[in-house]
mmCIF file of C-alpha atoms in Angstrom:
data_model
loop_
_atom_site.group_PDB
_atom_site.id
_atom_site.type_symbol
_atom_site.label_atom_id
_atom_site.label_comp_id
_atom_site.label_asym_id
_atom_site.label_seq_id
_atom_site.Cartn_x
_atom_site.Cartn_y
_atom_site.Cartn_z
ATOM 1 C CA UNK A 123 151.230 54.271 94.574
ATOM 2 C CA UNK A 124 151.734 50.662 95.279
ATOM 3 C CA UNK A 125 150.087 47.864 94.276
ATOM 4 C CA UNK A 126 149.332 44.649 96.140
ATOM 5 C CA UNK A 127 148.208 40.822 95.511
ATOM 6 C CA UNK A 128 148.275 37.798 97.896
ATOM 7 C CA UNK A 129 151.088 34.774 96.432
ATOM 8 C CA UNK A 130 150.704 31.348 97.399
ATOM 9 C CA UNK A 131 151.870 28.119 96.665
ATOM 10 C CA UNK A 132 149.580 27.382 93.877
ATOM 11 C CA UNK A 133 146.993 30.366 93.544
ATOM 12 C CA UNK A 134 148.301 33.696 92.835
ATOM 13 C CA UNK A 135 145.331 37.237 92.781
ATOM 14 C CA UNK A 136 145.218 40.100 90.888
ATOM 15 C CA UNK A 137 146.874 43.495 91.297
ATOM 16 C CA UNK A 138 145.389 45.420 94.082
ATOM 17 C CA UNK A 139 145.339 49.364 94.978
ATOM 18 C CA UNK A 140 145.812 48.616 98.696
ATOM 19 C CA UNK A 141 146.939 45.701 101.235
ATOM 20 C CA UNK A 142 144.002 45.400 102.564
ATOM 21 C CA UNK A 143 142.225 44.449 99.219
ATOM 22 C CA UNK A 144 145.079 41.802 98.508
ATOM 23 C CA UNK A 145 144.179 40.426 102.006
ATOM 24 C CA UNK A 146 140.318 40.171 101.202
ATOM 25 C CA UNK A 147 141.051 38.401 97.848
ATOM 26 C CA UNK A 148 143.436 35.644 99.432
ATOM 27 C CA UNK A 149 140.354 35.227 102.836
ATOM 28 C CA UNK A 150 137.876 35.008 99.585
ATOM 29 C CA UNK A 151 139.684 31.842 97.911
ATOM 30 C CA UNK A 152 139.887 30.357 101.221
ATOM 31 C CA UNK A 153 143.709 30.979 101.949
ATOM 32 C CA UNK A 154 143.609 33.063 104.780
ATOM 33 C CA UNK A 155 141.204 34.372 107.289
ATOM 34 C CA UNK A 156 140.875 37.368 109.532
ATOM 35 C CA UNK A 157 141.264 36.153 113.004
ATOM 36 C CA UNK A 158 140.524 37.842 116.458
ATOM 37 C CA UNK A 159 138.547 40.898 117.437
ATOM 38 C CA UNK A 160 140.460 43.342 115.575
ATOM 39 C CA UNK A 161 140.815 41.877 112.288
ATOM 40 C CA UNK A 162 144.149 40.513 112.232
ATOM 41 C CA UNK A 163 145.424 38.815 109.267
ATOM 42 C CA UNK A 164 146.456 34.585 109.491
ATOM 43 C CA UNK A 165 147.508 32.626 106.117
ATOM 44 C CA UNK A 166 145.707 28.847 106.462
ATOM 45 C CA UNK A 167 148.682 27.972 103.952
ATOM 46 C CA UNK A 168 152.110 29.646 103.502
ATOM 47 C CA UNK A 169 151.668 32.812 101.330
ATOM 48 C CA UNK A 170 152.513 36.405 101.324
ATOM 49 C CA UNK A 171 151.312 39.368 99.979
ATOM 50 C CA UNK A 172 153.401 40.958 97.440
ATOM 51 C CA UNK A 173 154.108 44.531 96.836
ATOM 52 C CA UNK A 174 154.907 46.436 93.421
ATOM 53 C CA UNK A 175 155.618 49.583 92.646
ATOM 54 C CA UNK A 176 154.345 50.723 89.276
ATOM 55 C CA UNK A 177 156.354 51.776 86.204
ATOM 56 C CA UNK A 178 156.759 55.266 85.383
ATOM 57 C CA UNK A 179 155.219 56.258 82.444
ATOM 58 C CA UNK A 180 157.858 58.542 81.354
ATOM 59 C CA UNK A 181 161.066 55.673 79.996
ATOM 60 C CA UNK A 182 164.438 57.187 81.392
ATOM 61 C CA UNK A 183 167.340 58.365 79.776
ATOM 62 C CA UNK A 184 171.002 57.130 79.423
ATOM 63 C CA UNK A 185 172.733 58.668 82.650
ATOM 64 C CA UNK A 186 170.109 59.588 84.815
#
């Protein structure tokens, strides 16, 4: 599973389970807002949201 966190210029959240929670965090320090009927996403400053993919917990071998 993913994770997620907004990235701006200067302000950066935490690690998030889903998009959507990344999103909420970065409307919640004021860097974005949900605009129209339907919820759609705007940044009020440039910014993205950032997408990780966690570390397996097993380490791998030499040739795999």
């Amino acid at each position: 599973m993913p994770y997620y966190r907004y990235r701006t210029a200067t302000l950066h959240g935490p690690w998030r389970d889903s998009r959507l929670k990344a999103e909420c965090d970065a409307v919640a320090m004021g860097q974005a807002e949900f605009t129209g009927g339907r919820g759609d996403f705007a940044w009020k400053v440039e910014g993205e949201i950032e997408q990780q993919q966690p570390q397996s917990a097993e380490p791998k071998t030499a040739g795999e």
